[in-house]
């Protein structure tokens, strides 16, 4: 069909195109859009680029320019005579209505890079540097960042250990008492056993234990002042050297009956948890387990009861057993300290654990039972498994945890948090529940509501494990939790969790950077599977991998969640 003549055309000629190259568009000439180079650019020897260029209205408004043809061109020709052709449709600054947005801290960013997709099971703690999770000046008591100034300016008090030389870095021991110990218990009314039990023993302790305690103090202080990192490493090396010499010269049998050896190993274990929280802290855990086994065997041969232990040995054994149980709930590996280390009838809330020994005994049983779930081969075994699961769930539902002494609401809340998290963990590890399960959604909200209340009160000690369990089982499609009763703002789960982790980084002794990195890794995996579908099988398939085993366990090796 022949082209119409100019006189026969209706309407203005179409000279604009959206597919022209950048050079022709900048010169306001028609581009013939030939590929790979248009005729004009080929004739003039110019680079021909057809890349998309994004333009932002806010930038044009700030320069006083019209945004594209807004307010200038219209298909309708019935424009009023008073309208100016150059008028812009953009609102003036006085007519703009800005929306409120919440304050965003450095802790609120979740970073992803190529390694997130190339190594889905590799947790990069370096990406969650402490600068992104520590909120300075909002901790309990004196701010650690100002502790050094306090030691320099205030007059030195009489030393508790006059037999120690002046050059023995006693200010690190004082830092341990003033800053580390209060961060090991949720109670605001009672002293931490890290002070009440260990301090009297230190009056007659050897320099090796002192160096281990000072190394822990320096390592924790290095979170806020990196100059103490080298000092802590040197003190740790000296304490390790002294411990190895003692084990080599005295033998395991003698060392197993010496409470100072277990106490030194406990301090070195805490050092590794605070420092990097990698496989190195489990080395001290396994070594302590061997010494405790030797001592128990000797006591059994001699006919001695476990109740006659000295307080130092009892506390050290409690420390290692609790670290083992809580850490292995995440990875699902074999428990070193089994249920025989816990008294099932003990309902008193421990100041350091933040829960009762009965609850820890149930958690240990859940972890051991979860390891047998995929080995079920018969209907009888499945029935026994279901019966055992129901029994543990019933015990958790009716569990009563008591406070020894005066009322302590914060400690009671910490114990209730752990009980709710234990119920959630049971359903995920044994019953195949997932974040979209209505029961899981309900318990996650209850846990995060308690976390929010404790966050407002400023006490976040002994919350690492409950927050971790709720965080990894948070449904990405149900992140909106509730509306604040005061101002009506919406509270989102991930934002609340990241804010709590930021405050906990300063108010606890746990390695929050590692915990945060694992939580984010689980979130990224869930977000990725939202597009391609979850690979987890149905909850009714006992041989299949459940949600906890697929998302949480592979990235949670050697975690400390105590």
Steps between C-alpha positions, in 0.01 A plus 500: 500500500655837397577761772252778542597839372573773750178677410297183568640437851293580808661627819857610565790297359639238741862599548554355848615147576587319821751266338751754371862507610622742766699711250204566271268568793746750649527679160120485456522332160317195371688172544451224244575244781717280279700236684762485625574864400249750362573684174570838663749362755669292227540805276636722777711228664315533832435225756145372469342402830139403560532435876208604717561819700293542816384847593367595844225756546647626828823594322313699233287675764811603696643658182174678416444299181195326364507124531478376139189640330293516817280809482635593155347256253154349496296298255207731571509827306237666721754674723402821668641824362654593835706181526865549428676254273800487730309440821607194696259259660737437788385617841680785665684443825219660699235271350699178551375250757775285650435161652645407838759226494659321796855570606737250340818407685813336367375170643194506270684405181526143372783473249520249216775442248608232254613267780143495633396299193829326421550363855150468651626307805797722582440754777710813461517662842726776365205646309330561835780700656444627852472856373170398345354337809635685804298793633745694715381662816182292546632213707446410863692704752809682389571502132799279414627772270553722803647240733858582407449866588357396834805296587735784406322785675366336816730423794605137518326303776675247719562185302311183586815306416800674660724203423472576127763744363399845371599406146251212484224693314264497798275758330397219263389292797302799628345538155399133516323558833339834409405442135513131404333344804183718495453398135479130589169503688155637427440573866523862611482408869753218543870477425615281214663169597792611283569742786344344810649153440827581326616806695548325838687218327738748333640605839717188494516435126814466290618760243373274220135551599560874543641524148202309359256738673698806388513364145119472500469855631738634234321308223162640601649850536643473148141513368504869590875573487703296251828577680411233758485226238876441497515509879225242527670272248828516693332422833307212342825351365661521844197339666495221240870439553448469875200268456686270262798483733273404788320230302831359375672491840214404733292272277129493427402323823654765724375786285148355490475542877643853497216754453747766385572306180131491404467868588795591277353298214165673551658846470693399188181355352318827562792686342461304176122554502536876542786518248385304193253234620644239263611140550770600751260543792376143453857375557482625860150352525622153400805523724285596798261214420790254521619637836146491640461140380823397674396671825155340493647157443732544797213619719289201394782261593544673836125497563475880520178679403481779244330728751824534697679697227672827582319810364776576247487155339119499507481838328763409239316176421173694470667751267637244255186284503273799434723631219492157338123451519405847378750504216400158367132587483590702191727256313340177624832325561552239768483642852814456713331572832186286503191509717688331785666834574164659584255447782155477345326599823703821553268793419714778651607761245878518479641854499739434213290265285189713534281190527458186709711183466176314421452710187858431387441129558195512271700688234771236513237228454349683200839528329580132560154396376531714186811304401292179488208643301635417153603150611143387569426193289190339653155609609579395856806724505293786358238451770765498772654814353165680493425393856837627622452829314156550653640429846775761462250752366268441793786552746588830335141622500462436874856589602530723807823692557553652841724780624706428807453798731340836427293577192697582185277586205784523247638158593150352493442648153829354377396156625158530334668602174707182505193287575307646205803460274536139615140425396564663163824303459324172583234548231758599238759232581265208570162576340625652175340840555607790277472881522166496316345262756240690703636362828851622413370844401326531836801401708736722300277799570477416872877471526565823310239682710693404814826598331351839415394553861844409632658717233299799623604426859869491400575143610603257227728253678427126461287556189731369227345156456129603510564785257693267269222239493232761429715672236576191292133394509359841407281477191625750237143539374371587848763748613239750618447405866276760666424872520648703782230599750648847558546644152351230277824428315542151361761278669685274256667178608833530323548861603423416863741205496784704350446778753504252788821344369658845477429572866599148609840543337588738782291363784602132485810281487371290209648536153211688343684557171503123436137463607394785273692358204329160535155657533555710188624193312175321582298803392683520169439131435129534573471810280671317215270200529190721491552530123588141417303324773610339823693172459384374840270200489173458683489469876344154471813357335726373783787420265502845344694803610289738710515879497746528791736242352495667158535868586647526852722201576742525202612855591497467881807287570696595815257771604487619860143589594524482880 
